[in-house]
Coordinates of C-alpha atoms in Angstrom, one line a residue:
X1 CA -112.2 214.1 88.2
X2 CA -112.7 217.6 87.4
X3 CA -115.6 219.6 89.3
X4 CA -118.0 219.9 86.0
X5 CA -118.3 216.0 86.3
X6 CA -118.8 216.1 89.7
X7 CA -121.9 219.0 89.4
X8 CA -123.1 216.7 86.6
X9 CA -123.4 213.4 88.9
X10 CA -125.0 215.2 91.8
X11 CA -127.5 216.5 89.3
X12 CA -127.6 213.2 87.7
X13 CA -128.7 211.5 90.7
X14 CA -131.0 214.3 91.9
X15 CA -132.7 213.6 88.8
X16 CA -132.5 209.6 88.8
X17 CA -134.7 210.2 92.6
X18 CA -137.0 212.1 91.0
X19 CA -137.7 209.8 88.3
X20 CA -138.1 207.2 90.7
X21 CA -141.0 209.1 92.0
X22 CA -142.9 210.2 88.7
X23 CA -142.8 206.5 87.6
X24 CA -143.9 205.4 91.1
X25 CA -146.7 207.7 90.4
X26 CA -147.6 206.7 87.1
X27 CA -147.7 203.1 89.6
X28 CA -149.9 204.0 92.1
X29 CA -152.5 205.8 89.2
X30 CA -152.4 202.8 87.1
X31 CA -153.4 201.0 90.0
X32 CA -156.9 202.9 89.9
X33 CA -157.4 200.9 86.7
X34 CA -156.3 197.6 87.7
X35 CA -159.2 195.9 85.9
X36 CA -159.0 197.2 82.8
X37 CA -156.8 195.6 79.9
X38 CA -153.2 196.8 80.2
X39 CA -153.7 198.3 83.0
X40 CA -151.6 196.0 85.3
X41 CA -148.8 195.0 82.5
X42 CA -148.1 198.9 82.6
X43 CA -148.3 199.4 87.0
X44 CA -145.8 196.5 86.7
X45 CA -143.7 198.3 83.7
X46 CA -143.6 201.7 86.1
X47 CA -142.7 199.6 89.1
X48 CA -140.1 198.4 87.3
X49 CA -138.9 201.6 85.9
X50 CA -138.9 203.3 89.4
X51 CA -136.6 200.4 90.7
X52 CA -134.4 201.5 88.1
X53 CA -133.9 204.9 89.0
X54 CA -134.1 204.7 92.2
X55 CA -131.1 201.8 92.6
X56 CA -129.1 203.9 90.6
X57 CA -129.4 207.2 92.5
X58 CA -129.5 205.2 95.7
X59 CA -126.1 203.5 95.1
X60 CA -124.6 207.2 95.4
X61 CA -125.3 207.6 98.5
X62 CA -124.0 204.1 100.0
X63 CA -121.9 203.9 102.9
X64 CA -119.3 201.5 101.1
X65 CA -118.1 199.9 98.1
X66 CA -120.0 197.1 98.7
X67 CA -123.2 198.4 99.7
X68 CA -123.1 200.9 96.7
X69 CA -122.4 197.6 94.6
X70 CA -125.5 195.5 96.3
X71 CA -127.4 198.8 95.1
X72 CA -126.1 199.0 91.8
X73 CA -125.1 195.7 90.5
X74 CA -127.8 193.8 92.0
X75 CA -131.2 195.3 93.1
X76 CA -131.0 197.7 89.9
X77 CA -131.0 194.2 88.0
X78 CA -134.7 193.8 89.1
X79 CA -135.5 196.8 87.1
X80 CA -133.6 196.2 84.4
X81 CA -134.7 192.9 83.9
X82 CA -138.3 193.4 84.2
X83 CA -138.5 196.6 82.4
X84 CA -138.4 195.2 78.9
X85 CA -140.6 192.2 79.8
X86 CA -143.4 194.5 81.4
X87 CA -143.2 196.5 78.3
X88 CA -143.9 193.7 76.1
X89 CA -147.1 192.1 78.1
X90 CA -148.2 195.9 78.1
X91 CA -148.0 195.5 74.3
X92 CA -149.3 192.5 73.7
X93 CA -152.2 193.2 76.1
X94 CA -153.1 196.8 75.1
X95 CA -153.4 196.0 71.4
X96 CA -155.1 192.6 71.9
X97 CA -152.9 191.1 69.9
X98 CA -154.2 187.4 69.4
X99 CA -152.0 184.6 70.6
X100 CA -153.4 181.3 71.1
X101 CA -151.2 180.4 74.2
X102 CA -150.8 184.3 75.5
X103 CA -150.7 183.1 79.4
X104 CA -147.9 180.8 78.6
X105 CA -145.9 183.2 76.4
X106 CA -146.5 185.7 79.6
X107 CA -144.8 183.5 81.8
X108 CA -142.2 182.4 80.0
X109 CA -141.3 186.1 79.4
X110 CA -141.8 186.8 83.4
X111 CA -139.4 183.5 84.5
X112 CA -136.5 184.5 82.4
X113 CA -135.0 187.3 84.1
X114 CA -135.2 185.7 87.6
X115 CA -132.2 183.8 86.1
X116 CA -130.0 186.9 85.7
X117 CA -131.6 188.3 88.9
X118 CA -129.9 184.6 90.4
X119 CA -126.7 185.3 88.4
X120 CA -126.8 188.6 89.8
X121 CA -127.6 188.0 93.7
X122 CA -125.4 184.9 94.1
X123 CA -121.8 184.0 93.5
X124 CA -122.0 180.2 92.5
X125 CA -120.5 181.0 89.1
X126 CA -118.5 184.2 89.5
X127 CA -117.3 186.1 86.7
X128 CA -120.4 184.6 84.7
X129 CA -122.4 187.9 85.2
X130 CA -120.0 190.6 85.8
X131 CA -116.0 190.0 85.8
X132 CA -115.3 192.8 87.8
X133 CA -116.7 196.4 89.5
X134 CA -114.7 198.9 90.9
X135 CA -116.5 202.4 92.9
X136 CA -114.8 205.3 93.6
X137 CA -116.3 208.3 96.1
X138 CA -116.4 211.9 94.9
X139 CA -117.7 214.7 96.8
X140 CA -119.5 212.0 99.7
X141 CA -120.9 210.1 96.9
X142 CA -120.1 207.0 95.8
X143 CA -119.8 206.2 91.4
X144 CA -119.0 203.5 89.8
X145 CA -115.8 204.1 87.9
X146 CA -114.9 200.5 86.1
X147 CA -116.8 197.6 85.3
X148 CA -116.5 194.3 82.5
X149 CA -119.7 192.6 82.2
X150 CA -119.7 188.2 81.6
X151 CA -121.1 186.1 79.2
X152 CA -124.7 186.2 80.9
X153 CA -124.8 190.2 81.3
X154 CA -124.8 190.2 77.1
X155 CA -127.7 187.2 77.0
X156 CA -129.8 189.5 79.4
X157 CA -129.0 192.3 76.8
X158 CA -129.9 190.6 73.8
X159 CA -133.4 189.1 75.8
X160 CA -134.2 192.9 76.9
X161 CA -133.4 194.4 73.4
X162 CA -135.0 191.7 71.7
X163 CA -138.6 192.1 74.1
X164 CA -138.5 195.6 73.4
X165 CA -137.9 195.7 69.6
X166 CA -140.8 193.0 69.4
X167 CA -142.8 195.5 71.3
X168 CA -141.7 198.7 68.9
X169 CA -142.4 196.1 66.4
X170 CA -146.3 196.0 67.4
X171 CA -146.6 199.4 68.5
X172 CA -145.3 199.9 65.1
X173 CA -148.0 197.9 63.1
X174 CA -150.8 199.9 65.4
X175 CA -149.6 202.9 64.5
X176 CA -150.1 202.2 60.5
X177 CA -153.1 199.7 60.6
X178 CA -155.3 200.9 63.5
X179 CA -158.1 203.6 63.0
X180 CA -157.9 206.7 65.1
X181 CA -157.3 207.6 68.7
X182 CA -155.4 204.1 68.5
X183 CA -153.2 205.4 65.6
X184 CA -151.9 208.7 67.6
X185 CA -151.5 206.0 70.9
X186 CA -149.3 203.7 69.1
X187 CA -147.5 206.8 67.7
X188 CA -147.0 208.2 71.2
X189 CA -145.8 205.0 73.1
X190 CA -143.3 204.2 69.4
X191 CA -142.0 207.2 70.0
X192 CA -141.2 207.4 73.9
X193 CA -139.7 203.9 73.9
X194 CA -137.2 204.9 71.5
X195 CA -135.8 207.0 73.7
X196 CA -134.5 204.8 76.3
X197 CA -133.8 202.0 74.1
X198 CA -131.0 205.1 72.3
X199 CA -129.7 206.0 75.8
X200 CA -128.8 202.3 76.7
X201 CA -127.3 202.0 73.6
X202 CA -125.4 204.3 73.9
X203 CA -124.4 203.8 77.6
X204 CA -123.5 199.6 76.4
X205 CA -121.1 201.0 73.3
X206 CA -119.1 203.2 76.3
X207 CA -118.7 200.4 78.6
X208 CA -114.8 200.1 79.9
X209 CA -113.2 202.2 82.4
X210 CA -114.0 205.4 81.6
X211 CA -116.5 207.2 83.8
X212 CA -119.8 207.8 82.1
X213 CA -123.3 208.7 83.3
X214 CA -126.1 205.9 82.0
X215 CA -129.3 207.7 81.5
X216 CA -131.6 204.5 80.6
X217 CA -133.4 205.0 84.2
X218 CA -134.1 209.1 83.2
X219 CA -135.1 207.5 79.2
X220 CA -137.1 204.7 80.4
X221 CA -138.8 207.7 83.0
X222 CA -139.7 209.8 80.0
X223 CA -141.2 206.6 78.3
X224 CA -143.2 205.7 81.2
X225 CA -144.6 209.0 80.9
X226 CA -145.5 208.9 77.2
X227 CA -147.1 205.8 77.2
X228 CA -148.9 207.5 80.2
X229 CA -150.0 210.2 78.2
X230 CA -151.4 208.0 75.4
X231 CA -153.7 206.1 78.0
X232 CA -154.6 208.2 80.7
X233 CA -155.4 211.8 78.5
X234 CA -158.2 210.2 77.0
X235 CA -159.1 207.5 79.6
X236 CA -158.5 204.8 77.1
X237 CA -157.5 202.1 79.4
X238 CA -161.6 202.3 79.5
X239 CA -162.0 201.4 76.2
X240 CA -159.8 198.8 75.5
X241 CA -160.7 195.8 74.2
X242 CA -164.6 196.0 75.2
X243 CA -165.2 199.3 73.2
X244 CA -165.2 197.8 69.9
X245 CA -167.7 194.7 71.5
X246 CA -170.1 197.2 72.6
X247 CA -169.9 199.4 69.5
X248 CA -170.5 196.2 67.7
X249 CA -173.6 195.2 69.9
X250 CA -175.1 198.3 70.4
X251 CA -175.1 200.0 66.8
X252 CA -178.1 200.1 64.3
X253 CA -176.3 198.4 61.7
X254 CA -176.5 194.5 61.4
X255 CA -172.9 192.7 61.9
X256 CA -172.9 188.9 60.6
X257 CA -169.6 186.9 60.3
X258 CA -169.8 184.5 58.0
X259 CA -167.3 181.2 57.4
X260 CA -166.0 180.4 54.0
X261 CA -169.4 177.8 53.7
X262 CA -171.4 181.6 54.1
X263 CA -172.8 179.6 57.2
X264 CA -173.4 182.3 60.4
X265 CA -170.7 181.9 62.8
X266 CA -171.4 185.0 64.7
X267 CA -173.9 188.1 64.6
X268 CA -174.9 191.2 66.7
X269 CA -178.4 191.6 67.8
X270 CA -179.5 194.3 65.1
X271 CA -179.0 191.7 62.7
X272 CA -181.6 188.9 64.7
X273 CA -184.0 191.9 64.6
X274 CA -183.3 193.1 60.6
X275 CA -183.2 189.2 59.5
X276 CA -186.3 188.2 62.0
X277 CA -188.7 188.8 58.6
X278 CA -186.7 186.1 56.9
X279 CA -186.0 183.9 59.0
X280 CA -184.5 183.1 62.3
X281 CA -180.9 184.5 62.8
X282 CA -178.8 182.3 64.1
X283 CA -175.8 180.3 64.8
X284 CA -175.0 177.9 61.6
X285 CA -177.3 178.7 59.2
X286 CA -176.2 179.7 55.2
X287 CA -176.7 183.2 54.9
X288 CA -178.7 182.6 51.7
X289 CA -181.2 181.2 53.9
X290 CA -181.5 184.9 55.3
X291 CA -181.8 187.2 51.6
X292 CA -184.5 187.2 49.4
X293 CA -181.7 186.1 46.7
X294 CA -178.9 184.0 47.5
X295 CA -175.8 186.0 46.7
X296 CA -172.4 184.3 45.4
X297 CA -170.0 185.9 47.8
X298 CA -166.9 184.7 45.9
X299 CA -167.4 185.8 42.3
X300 CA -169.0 189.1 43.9
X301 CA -165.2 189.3 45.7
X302 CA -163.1 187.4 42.5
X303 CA -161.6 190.9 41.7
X304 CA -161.8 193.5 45.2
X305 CA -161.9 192.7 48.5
X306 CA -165.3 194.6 49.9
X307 CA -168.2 195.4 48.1
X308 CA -171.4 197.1 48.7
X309 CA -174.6 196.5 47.3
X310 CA -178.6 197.3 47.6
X311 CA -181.3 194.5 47.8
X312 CA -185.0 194.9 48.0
X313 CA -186.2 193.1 51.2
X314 CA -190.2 191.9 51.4
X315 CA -192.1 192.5 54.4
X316 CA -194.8 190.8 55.9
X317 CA -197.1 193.7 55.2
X318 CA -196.7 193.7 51.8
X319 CA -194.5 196.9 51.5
X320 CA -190.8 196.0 51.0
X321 CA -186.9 197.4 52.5
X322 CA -184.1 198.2 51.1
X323 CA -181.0 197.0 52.9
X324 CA -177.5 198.2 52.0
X325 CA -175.4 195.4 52.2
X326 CA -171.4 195.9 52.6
X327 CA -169.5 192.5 51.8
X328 CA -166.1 192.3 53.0
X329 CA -163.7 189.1 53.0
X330 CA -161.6 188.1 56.0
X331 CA -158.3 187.6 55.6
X332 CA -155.2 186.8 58.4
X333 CA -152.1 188.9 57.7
X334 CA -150.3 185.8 56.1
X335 CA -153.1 186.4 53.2
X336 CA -155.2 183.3 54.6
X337 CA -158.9 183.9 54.1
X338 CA -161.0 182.7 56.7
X339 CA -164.6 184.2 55.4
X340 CA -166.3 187.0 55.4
X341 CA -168.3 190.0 57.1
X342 CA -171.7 191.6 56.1
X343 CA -172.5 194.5 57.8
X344 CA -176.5 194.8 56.7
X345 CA -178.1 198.9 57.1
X346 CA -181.4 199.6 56.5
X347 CA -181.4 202.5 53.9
X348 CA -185.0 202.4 53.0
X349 CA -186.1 206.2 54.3
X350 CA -183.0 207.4 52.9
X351 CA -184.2 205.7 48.9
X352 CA -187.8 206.5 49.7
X353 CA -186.3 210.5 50.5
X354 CA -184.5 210.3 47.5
X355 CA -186.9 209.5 45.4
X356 CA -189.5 211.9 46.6
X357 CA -186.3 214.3 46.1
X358 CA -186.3 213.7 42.3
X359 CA -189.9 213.4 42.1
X360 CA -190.2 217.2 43.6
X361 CA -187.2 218.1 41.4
X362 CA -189.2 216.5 38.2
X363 CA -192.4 218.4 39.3
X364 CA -190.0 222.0 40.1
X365 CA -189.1 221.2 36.3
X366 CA -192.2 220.8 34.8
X367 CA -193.5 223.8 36.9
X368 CA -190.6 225.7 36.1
X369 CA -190.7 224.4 31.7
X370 CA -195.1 225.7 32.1
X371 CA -193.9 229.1 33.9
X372 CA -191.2 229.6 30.9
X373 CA -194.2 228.9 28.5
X374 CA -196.4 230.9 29.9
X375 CA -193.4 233.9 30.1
X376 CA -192.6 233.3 26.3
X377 CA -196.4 232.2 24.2
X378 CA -199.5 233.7 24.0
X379 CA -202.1 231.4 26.1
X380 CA -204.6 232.0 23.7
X381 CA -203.0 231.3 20.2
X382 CA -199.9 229.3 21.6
X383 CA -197.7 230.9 19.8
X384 CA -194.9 233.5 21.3
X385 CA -196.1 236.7 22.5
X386 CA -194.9 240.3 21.9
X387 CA -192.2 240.0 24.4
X388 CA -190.4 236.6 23.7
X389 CA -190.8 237.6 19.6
X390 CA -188.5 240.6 20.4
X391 CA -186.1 238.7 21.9
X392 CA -185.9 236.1 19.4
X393 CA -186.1 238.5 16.8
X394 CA -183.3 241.2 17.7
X395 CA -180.8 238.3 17.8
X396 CA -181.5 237.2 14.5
X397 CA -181.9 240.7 13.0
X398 CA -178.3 241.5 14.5
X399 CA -177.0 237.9 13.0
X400 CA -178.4 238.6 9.3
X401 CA -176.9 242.3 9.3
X402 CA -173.9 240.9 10.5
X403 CA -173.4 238.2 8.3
X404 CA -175.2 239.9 5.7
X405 CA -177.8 237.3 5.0
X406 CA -181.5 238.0 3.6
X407 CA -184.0 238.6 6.7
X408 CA -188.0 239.1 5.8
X409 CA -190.6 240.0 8.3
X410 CA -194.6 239.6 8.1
X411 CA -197.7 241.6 9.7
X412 CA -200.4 240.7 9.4
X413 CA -204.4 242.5 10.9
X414 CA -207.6 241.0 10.7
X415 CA -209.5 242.6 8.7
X416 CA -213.0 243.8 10.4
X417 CA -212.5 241.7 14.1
X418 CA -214.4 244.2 15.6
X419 CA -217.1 243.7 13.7
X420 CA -216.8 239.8 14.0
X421 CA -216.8 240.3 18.0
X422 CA -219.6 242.6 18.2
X423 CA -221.5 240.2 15.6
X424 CA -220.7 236.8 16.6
X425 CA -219.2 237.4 20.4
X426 CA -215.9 237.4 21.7
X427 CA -215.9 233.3 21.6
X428 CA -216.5 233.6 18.1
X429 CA -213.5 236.1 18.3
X430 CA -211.2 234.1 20.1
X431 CA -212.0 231.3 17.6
X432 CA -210.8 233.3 14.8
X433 CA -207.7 234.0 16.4
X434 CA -206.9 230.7 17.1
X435 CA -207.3 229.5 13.1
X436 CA -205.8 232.5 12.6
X437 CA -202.5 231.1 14.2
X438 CA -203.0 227.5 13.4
X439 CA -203.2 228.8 9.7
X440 CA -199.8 230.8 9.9
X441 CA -197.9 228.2 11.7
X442 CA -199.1 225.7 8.7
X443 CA -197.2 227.8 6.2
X444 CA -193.9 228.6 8.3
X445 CA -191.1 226.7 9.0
X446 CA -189.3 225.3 12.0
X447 CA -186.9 228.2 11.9
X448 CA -189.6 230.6 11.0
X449 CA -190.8 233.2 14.2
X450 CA -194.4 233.9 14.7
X451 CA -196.1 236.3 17.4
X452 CA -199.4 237.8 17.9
X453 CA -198.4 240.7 18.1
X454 CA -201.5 242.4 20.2
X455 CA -205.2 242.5 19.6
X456 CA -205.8 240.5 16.4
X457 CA -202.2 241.6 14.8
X458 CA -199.6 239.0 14.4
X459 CA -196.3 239.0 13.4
X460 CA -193.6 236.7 11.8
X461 CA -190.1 236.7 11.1
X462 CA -188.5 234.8 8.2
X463 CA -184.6 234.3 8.5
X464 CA -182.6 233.3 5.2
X465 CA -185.3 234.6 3.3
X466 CA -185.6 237.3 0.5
X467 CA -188.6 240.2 -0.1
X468 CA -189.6 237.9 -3.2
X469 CA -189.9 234.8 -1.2
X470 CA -191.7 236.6 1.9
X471 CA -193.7 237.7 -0.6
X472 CA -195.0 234.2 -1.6
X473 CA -195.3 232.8 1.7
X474 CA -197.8 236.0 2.9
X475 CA -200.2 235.8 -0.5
X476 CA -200.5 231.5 0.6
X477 CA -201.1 232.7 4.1
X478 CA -203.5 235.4 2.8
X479 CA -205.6 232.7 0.5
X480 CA -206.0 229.9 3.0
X481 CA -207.5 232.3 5.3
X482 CA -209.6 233.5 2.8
X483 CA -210.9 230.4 2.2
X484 CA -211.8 229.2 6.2
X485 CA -215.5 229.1 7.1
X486 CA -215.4 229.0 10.7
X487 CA -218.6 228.2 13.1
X488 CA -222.5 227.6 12.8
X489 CA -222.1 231.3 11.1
X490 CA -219.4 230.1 8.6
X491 CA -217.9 233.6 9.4
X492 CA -215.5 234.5 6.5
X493 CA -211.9 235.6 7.4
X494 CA -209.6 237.7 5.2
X495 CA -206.4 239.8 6.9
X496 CA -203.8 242.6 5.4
X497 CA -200.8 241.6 5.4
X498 CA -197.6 243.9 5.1
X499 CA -193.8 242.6 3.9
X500 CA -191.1 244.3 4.8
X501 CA -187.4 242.8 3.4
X502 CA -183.9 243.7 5.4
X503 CA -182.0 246.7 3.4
X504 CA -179.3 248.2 3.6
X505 CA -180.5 251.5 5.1
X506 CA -182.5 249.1 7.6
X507 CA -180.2 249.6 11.0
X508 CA -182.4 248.3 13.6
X509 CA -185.5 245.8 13.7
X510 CA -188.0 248.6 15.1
X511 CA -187.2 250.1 11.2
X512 CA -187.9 246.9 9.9
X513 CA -191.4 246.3 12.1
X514 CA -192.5 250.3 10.8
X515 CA -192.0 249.5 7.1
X516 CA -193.7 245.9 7.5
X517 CA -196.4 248.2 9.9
X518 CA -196.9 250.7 7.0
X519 CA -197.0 248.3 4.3
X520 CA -199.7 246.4 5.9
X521 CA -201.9 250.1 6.1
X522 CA -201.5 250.5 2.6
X523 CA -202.7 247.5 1.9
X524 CA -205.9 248.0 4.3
X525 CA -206.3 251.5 2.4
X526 CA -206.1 249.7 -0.8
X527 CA -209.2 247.4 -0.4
X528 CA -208.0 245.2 2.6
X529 CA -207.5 241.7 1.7
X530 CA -204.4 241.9 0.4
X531 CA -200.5 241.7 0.5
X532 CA -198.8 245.0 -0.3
X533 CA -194.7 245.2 0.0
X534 CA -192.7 247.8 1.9
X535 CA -191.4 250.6 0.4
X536 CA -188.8 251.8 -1.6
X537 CA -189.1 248.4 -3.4
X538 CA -192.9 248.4 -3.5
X539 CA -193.3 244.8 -5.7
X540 CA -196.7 243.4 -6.6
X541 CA -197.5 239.9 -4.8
X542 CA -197.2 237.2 -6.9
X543 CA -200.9 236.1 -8.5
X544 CA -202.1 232.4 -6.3
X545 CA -204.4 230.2 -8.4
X546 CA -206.6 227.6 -7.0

């Protein structure tokens, strides 16, 4: 043998010693947790990896052919053999996998390799576990340089390969169906095992008489220590399987399994304290028995398999709960189902904050739709004031000039207020502005603008409408005042009003208000009383008859 191979095996068994340690490690901490599921199945599983490495390393540095083969082919079988079987129980313990005769299944896995460990120690059938061995010493240490196994070496084989691909099977299903940490566990220990279960592949395919290192011990070492990883890092040998019990006990939310018959087969105590205004929680009864309203579980589940739905709850005082109720069907993973689960939470101060949410939000509305009144109308007249009007009014001037469409605008004075106020008092004056407006919105239409403009001026824009028709609309507005006898007093009302019409030399409304503005002087100059059109197209109003 060349001297590389040589420097290879003495590291090779340097390194098959040390494995044997970490794993006896992993052993001796596993230990600590003895009482705690899956704790022993995976002291037992490092046990039996250390026994691995260490018979292999320790056969190197026999004193003879046969002790190096009572080392090798025989007390590394107890290893071997246990090995797969210890990481099986670990599995099936660790993810609580339900079997109805586990303890039996747990022995029968644990008595099988004590017949290859008999095949292996004795020699009552020779040839039936190994044909033949052969060592060789290199460099002080002893290797074993040819071997052909027998009939029973390849039924241990399939036994350990079929143990551990069960296990990857398992590990496999945890790793898609469980929630987190679980998840990354199952992904941790899925992943480690594959790494021995490669090497002794590998090592099987090269069996014959060609020298070859068999790193399964140093794989199965690096296993041990992933599977470590996943348990100890987070302490979950703690948590498993009593952490979902108590999580189950100890929330808030109530947790009722129910059989196909709805009748209670099991239920934590939040849901005796939740259901105690109902009616006694317990064992047996229907589950109807326990709602206000019994509740068809199948139909509500004909077409999904969980549901989640709000029922009102009375309460002895009168007042009632609200109980959020999530329905969920049990089924096995061969599709069977067995029942159901409600899982019951008391929502009520969560629907009673919602709806004092909206009912702020509706008042912060209504606050916010009186502020936007008061911003845009005139409290007095209720009709827009200066500032809102000049909104409105610029977009619609720039829309008729744009579009070239007929635009008309209004103003109107009161003709002696002052006189009314100082006569008849400012409530007689605030009177007469209020008819005043209630008599111009009568004539207007829904598109129509109106303002009070300041003091006892108001204002109105007509869109789509001509000088002519402005025209007509001011002398009806002028008349019906005319006619009002407001008050005890029967004070008499009459106003100037002003029309101005959009032309083309018009290029901005604050034209069009100073023609409307000047026509409205005129017609106070002329008598008061009156409508009198803007100039250049100074028309007379058309003649109103009773």
């Amino acid at each position: 043998m060349n001297q590389s191979f040589i420097l290879s095996y003495k590291c090779f068994v340097g390194l098959l010693l040390g494995s044997a340690l970490v794993t006896l490690g992993l052993a001796l901490h596993a230990w600590r947790f003895r009482d705690k599921a899956g704790a022993r199945a995976f002291m037992g599983l490092a046990l039996a990896m250390s026994i691995f490495s260490l018979t292999s390393g320790m056969s190197a540095f026999s004193s003879s052919p046969a002790e190096a083969d009572f080392w090798f082919s025989k007390l590394r079988f107890v290893g071997i053999s246990y090995v797969p079987v210890f990481f099986l129980i670990f599995v099936l313990t660790y993810s609580a996998k339900p079997a109805r005769h586990l303890q039996t299944v747990i022995c029968g896995l644990l008595g099988f390799p004590l017949l290859t460990l008999v095949f292996a120690f004795t020699n009552h059938y020779p040839g039936f576990f190994l044909h033949a061995v052969s060592y060789e010493q290199i460099d002080g240490l002893f290797f074993r340089s040819f071997w052909r196994p027998g009939p029973w070496f390849w039924v241990h084989t399939v036994f350990s390969y079929t143990a551990i691909a069960s296990g990857l099977v398992l590990l496999g299903q945890m790793a898609r169906y469980r929630p987190q940490p679980y998840k990354t566990q199952a992904r941790l220990m899925l992943y480690g095992t594959l790494l021995p279960l490669l090497a002794n592949l590998y090592a099987t395919a090269r069996l014959g008489n060609k020298p070859a290192l068999d790193f399964t011990a140093l794989g199965f070492t690096l296993s041990g220590l992933s599977i470590g990883f996943a348990l100890f890092r987070h302490k979950m040998l703690d948590l498993v399987p009593i952490a979902r019990d108590l999580v189950v006990e100890c929330i808030d939310d109530a947790v009722i399994v129910l059989d196909r018959q709805l009748r209670v087969v099991d239920l934590n105590p939040a849901a005796i304290t939740m259901f105690s205004a109902s009616g006694t929680a317990k064992m047996g009864i229907s589950i109807n028995q326990l709602l206000p309203r019994p509740l068809d579980f199948t139909d509500m589940l004909r077409e999904q398999e969980s549901r989640k739905i709000e029922i009102d709850f009375p309460l002895p005082n009168g007042l009632k709960a609200v109980y959020e109720l999530r329905i969920s069907r049990f089924i096995t993973p061969r599709g069977e189902r067995l029942g159901f689960l409600l899982v019951a939470r008391d929502v009520t101060e969560r629907i009673d904050m919602i709806d004092e949410r909206e009912r702020i939000i509706q008042e912060l509305e209504a606050t916010k739709a009186e502020l936007t009144r008061q911003a845009n109308f005139d409290f007095l007249t209720e009709i827009f004031n200066r500032r809102h009007f000049m909104s409105l009014a610029r977009n619609e001037f720039a829309r008729a000039r744009r579009y070239r469409h007929p635009l008309s605008l209004i103003m109107i004075d009161i003709d002696h207020f002052k006189k009314i106020n100082d006569s008849f008092g400012h409530e007689a004056g605030d009177t007469v502005l209020r008819e005043m407006a209630l008599t111009i919105k009568d004539k207007l239409r829904q598109s129509d603008i109106p303002s009070r403009f300041g003091g006892e001026e108001f204002v109105i824009l007509l869109p789509e409408t001509s000088l002519e028709q402005a025209l007509i609309v001011a002398e009806k507005i002028r008349l019906d005042l005319e006619r009002l006898r407001l008050g005890a007093a029967a004070i008499r009302l009459t106003a100037s009003l002003g029309v101005a019409g959009l032309e083309n030399d018009i290029e901005n409304l604050d034209e069009l208000l100073r023609q409307a503005d000047q026509a409205m002087y005129r017609a106070k100059r002329e008598g008061r009383n009156r409508v009198c059109a803007a100039a250049p197209r100074n028309l007379k109003p058309p003649v109103q008859t009773d």
